[in-house]
Amino acid sequence: MNAPLPDVPEVRVVGLPLLTSGFDLVERLDLGMHLKVHGPLEPMAGEPLATLAEQIALRGRGGAGFPFTRKLRSVADAAIRRGVRPVVVVNGSEDEPACRKDTVLINRAPHLILDGALLAAEALGARTLIIGVTRDSTEASMAAALAERGLTNRRGATLRARVQRNPVRMVTGESSALVRSADGGPPLPPGRKVRTADSGVGGAPTLLSNAETFAQLAVAARTGAERYCRTGLRDEPGTVLLTLSGAVARPMVLEVPTGVPLRYVLELAGAPALPQGVLTGGYHGRWLEAVTAHDAVVSRASLDACGGALGAGAILPIGQDTCPLGESLRVAQWLAAESSGQCGPCYLGLPAAARGLADVLAGGGPTALEALREVTRAVKRRGACKHPDGSAAFLESTVSAFTDDLAAHVLGGGCGRPVEGVLPLQAEAPQGEAPTGRRLAVDWTLCQGHGLCADIVPELIQLGPDGFPSVAEAAVPRYSEARAFRAVRRCPALALRIEEDPATTPVNRPAPPAALPQGRGRRALGSGRA
């Protein structure tokens, strides 16, 4: 099986480098080398900066592809309307096992990212800059870059800047999770739909975008829109950073102009001449079958038109010698394990979908396939964040892309190929998320829908449209343990309990608080009225 990608894989470029300028000279561009390579950068007022972003059609490079100029103007309007200083947040939380482009940028060109972030902060009149990261290497590089610029988080500074370190989890890269952690909460989505442009860090309007997005802005501010648009496609100018892994001879991060044929990108990385399929956009992306991938070009519009996705820039081909459904099952199981346990579609739906795909591979027949499709449909557009939607899109694409293999598993004895494990996954458990070995469970025979539990521990329990909790049980992480016990004690209907989970109970786990009353449920540690 393939080893996990290193933090900083090989970096190559097609054409002239923009984001990766200077990478052939040094491993990391400190401030002095950064200025030698890129030159100084003059500040810009808000409207000229928004116009520049509009002229180069700059979209977020973290996956969603939201127009940057709309974000910038929305934050400015909200700040003026409310009379408050906005906040700028750089999202460098690259937690997907197949993505390394932002990690490479932060490790090797941190000042290019800071250039774009500081341009936006100056234009907006922001006095707070936060850079979210999830790895030791990115934390060290960005902390050093702030120090090289003399930026600190001290009170009284003209601009307070700091690095926000979060655990390596798929959901910590979600914008609302990063905002929540910056405010001192758990690095999980809050479960309510609030635009960061209206209310983000500290309730202030917040400009939050991906690390590569700010780097692209810095490049365009130096070159000007006309020169920037000479590279790449007319409607999607510039370059993009791609992470290539899977069945390739050389995993790498590649800077390419938009419009380059996808087949050429795959050849550079040493992919099979006729891949069985190519996963585009990463583990929230979509599969392309070989012929379609051969005709596609690297651009958001082209990949969308042929059923793929640019997403976070991860490209993963697989060869003919592995079972594509088995490879997808490994990813589906990983996606299910990355749930934050906050909502039913994620906590219950994704494991059910992974089990459904496993049933299909095990010869469950048409019934198993229809059950998988039903679960996948039920997951979409109902989650507390985009993780269920992205995971459902991946599963739907898997079923659609590999019809021959699907038929072999559904109607026959399988495709006969082993699972080689060519799609990279995390080698270790997420940092800082040690389980408590406890689960918070709802007794539906007692629950009366008071909703108090969702107010006390919103990261574990949310209310559905009917006013009742949307989960039957949820794993309790360390940071929520005290609040989970408080929710149990205060439940007016005695409908909550905390149970031991024998499969995950860690050794030498602290005992529950002695003052907690013992409940009536089997193996219950706490259940009672306040």
Coordinates of C-alpha atoms in Angstrom, one line a residue, residues 18-203:
L18 CA 4.4 32.3 -10.5
L19 CA 3.5 30.9 -7.0
T20 CA 6.6 28.7 -7.0
S21 CA 9.1 31.4 -8.2
G22 CA 12.4 30.9 -6.3
F23 CA 11.8 27.3 -5.4
D24 CA 14.8 26.3 -7.6
L25 CA 17.0 28.5 -5.5
V26 CA 16.2 27.7 -1.9
E27 CA 14.0 25.3 0.1
R28 CA 12.2 28.2 1.9
L29 CA 12.0 31.8 0.9
D30 CA 12.6 33.9 4.0
L31 CA 11.7 37.6 3.9
G32 CA 15.0 38.7 2.3
M33 CA 14.9 36.0 -0.4
H34 CA 11.2 36.6 -0.9
L35 CA 11.8 40.3 -1.7
K36 CA 14.6 39.4 -4.1
V37 CA 12.5 37.0 -6.0
H38 CA 9.1 38.8 -6.0
G39 CA 10.1 42.4 -5.3
P40 CA 8.3 44.9 -3.0
L41 CA 4.5 45.2 -2.9
E42 CA 2.6 48.5 -2.5
P43 CA -0.6 48.6 -0.5
M44 CA -3.9 49.0 -2.4
A45 CA -7.2 50.6 -1.4
G46 CA -10.3 48.5 -1.0
E47 CA -12.0 49.2 -4.3
P48 CA -8.9 48.8 -6.6
L49 CA -8.1 45.5 -4.8
A50 CA -11.7 44.3 -5.4
T51 CA -11.5 45.4 -9.0
L52 CA -8.2 43.5 -9.5
A53 CA -9.7 40.3 -8.0
E54 CA -12.6 40.7 -10.4
Q55 CA -10.5 41.3 -13.4
I56 CA -8.4 38.1 -12.9
A57 CA -11.6 36.1 -12.0
L58 CA -10.0 35.1 -8.7
R59 CA -11.9 32.3 -6.9
G60 CA -11.2 30.5 -3.7
R61 CA -8.7 27.7 -4.1
G62 CA -9.9 25.7 -1.1
G63 CA -12.6 23.7 -2.9
A64 CA -15.8 25.8 -3.1
G65 CA -14.5 28.3 -5.7
F66 CA -16.4 31.3 -4.3
P67 CA -15.5 34.6 -6.1
F68 CA -13.0 36.5 -4.0
T69 CA -14.2 39.9 -4.9
R70 CA -17.7 39.2 -3.6
K71 CA -16.2 38.1 -0.3
L72 CA -14.1 41.2 -0.1
R73 CA -16.9 43.6 -0.8
S74 CA -19.3 41.7 1.5
V75 CA -16.9 42.1 4.4
A76 CA -16.3 45.7 3.6
D77 CA -20.0 46.5 3.4
A78 CA -20.7 44.6 6.7
A79 CA -17.9 46.4 8.5
I80 CA -19.0 49.8 7.4
R81 CA -22.7 49.1 8.2
R82 CA -21.9 47.9 11.7
G83 CA -19.0 50.3 12.3
V84 CA -16.6 47.6 13.4
R85 CA -13.1 46.5 12.3
P86 CA -13.1 43.3 10.2
V87 CA -10.8 40.3 10.7
V88 CA -8.8 38.5 8.0
V89 CA -8.3 34.7 8.3
V90 CA -6.0 32.6 6.1
N91 CA -7.2 29.0 5.9
G92 CA -4.1 26.8 5.7
S93 CA -5.8 23.8 7.3
E94 CA -5.0 21.2 4.7
D95 CA -6.3 18.0 6.4
E96 CA -7.1 15.8 3.5
P97 CA -4.5 13.0 3.0
A98 CA -4.3 13.6 -0.7
C99 CA -3.7 17.4 -0.6
R100 CA -0.4 19.2 0.0
K101 CA -0.5 22.3 -2.2
D102 CA -1.2 24.8 0.6
T103 CA 1.2 22.9 2.9
V104 CA 3.9 23.4 0.3
L105 CA 3.2 27.1 -0.1
I106 CA 3.2 27.7 3.7
N107 CA 6.4 25.8 4.1
R108 CA 8.3 27.2 1.1
A109 CA 6.7 30.6 0.3
P110 CA 4.9 31.8 3.5
H111 CA 5.5 35.5 2.7
L112 CA 3.6 35.3 -0.6
I113 CA 0.6 34.2 1.4
L114 CA 1.2 36.9 4.0
D115 CA 1.5 39.5 1.2
G116 CA -2.0 38.8 0.0
A117 CA -3.5 38.6 3.5
L118 CA -1.8 41.9 4.5
L119 CA -3.0 43.6 1.2
A120 CA -6.6 42.6 2.2
A121 CA -6.2 43.6 5.8
E122 CA -4.8 47.1 4.8
A123 CA -7.6 47.6 2.3
L124 CA -10.3 46.6 4.8
G125 CA -8.8 48.4 7.8
A126 CA -8.5 45.1 9.7
R127 CA -6.5 45.0 12.8
T128 CA -6.5 41.2 13.3
L129 CA -4.9 38.5 11.1
I130 CA -5.2 34.8 11.9
I131 CA -3.5 32.0 10.0
G132 CA -5.1 28.6 10.6
V133 CA -2.8 25.5 10.3
T134 CA -2.9 21.9 11.3
R135 CA 0.7 20.6 11.0
D136 CA 3.9 21.1 12.9
S137 CA 5.8 22.1 9.7
T138 CA 3.2 24.8 8.7
E139 CA 2.9 26.1 12.2
A140 CA 6.7 26.5 12.5
S141 CA 7.1 28.1 9.0
M142 CA 4.3 30.6 9.4
A143 CA 5.3 31.5 13.0
A144 CA 8.8 32.2 11.6
A145 CA 7.4 34.3 8.8
L146 CA 5.4 36.5 11.2
A147 CA 8.5 37.0 13.3
E148 CA 10.6 38.0 10.2
R149 CA 8.0 40.7 9.6
G150 CA 7.9 41.8 13.2
L151 CA 4.2 40.9 13.5
T152 CA 3.0 39.8 16.9
N153 CA -0.2 39.3 18.8
R154 CA 0.6 41.8 21.5
R155 CA -2.1 44.3 22.6
G156 CA -1.6 47.7 21.2
A157 CA 0.0 46.5 17.9
T158 CA -1.3 48.1 14.8
L159 CA -2.0 44.7 13.4
R160 CA -2.3 41.7 15.7
A161 CA -1.3 38.5 13.9
R162 CA -1.1 35.0 15.2
V163 CA -1.1 31.3 14.1
Q164 CA -4.1 29.2 15.1
R165 CA -3.1 25.5 15.4
N166 CA -5.9 22.9 15.1
P167 CA -5.9 19.1 15.0
V168 CA -5.6 17.3 11.6
R169 CA -9.2 16.6 10.9
M170 CA -11.2 16.9 7.7
V171 CA -13.8 19.1 9.4
T172 CA -11.3 21.5 11.0
G173 CA -10.7 23.0 7.6
E174 CA -14.3 24.0 7.3
S175 CA -14.5 27.8 7.6
S176 CA -16.9 27.9 10.5
A177 CA -14.8 25.4 12.4
L178 CA -11.7 27.6 11.9
V179 CA -13.6 30.7 13.1
R180 CA -15.0 28.8 16.1
S181 CA -11.5 27.6 17.2
A182 CA -10.1 31.1 16.7
D183 CA -12.7 32.2 19.3
G184 CA -11.5 29.6 21.8
G185 CA -14.1 26.9 21.0
P186 CA -13.6 23.4 19.7
P187 CA -12.4 23.2 16.1
L188 CA -15.8 21.9 14.8
P189 CA -18.6 23.5 12.7
P190 CA -21.1 25.1 15.0
G191 CA -24.1 23.6 13.2
R192 CA -25.7 26.8 12.2
K193 CA -25.5 28.6 8.8
V194 CA -23.9 32.0 9.4
R195 CA -21.8 33.8 6.8
T196 CA -18.4 34.7 8.1
A197 CA -18.6 37.9 6.0
D198 CA -21.4 39.0 8.4
S199 CA -20.3 37.4 11.6
G200 CA -17.0 35.6 12.0
V201 CA -14.2 35.8 14.6
G202 CA -15.4 37.6 17.7
G203 CA -18.7 38.3 15.8

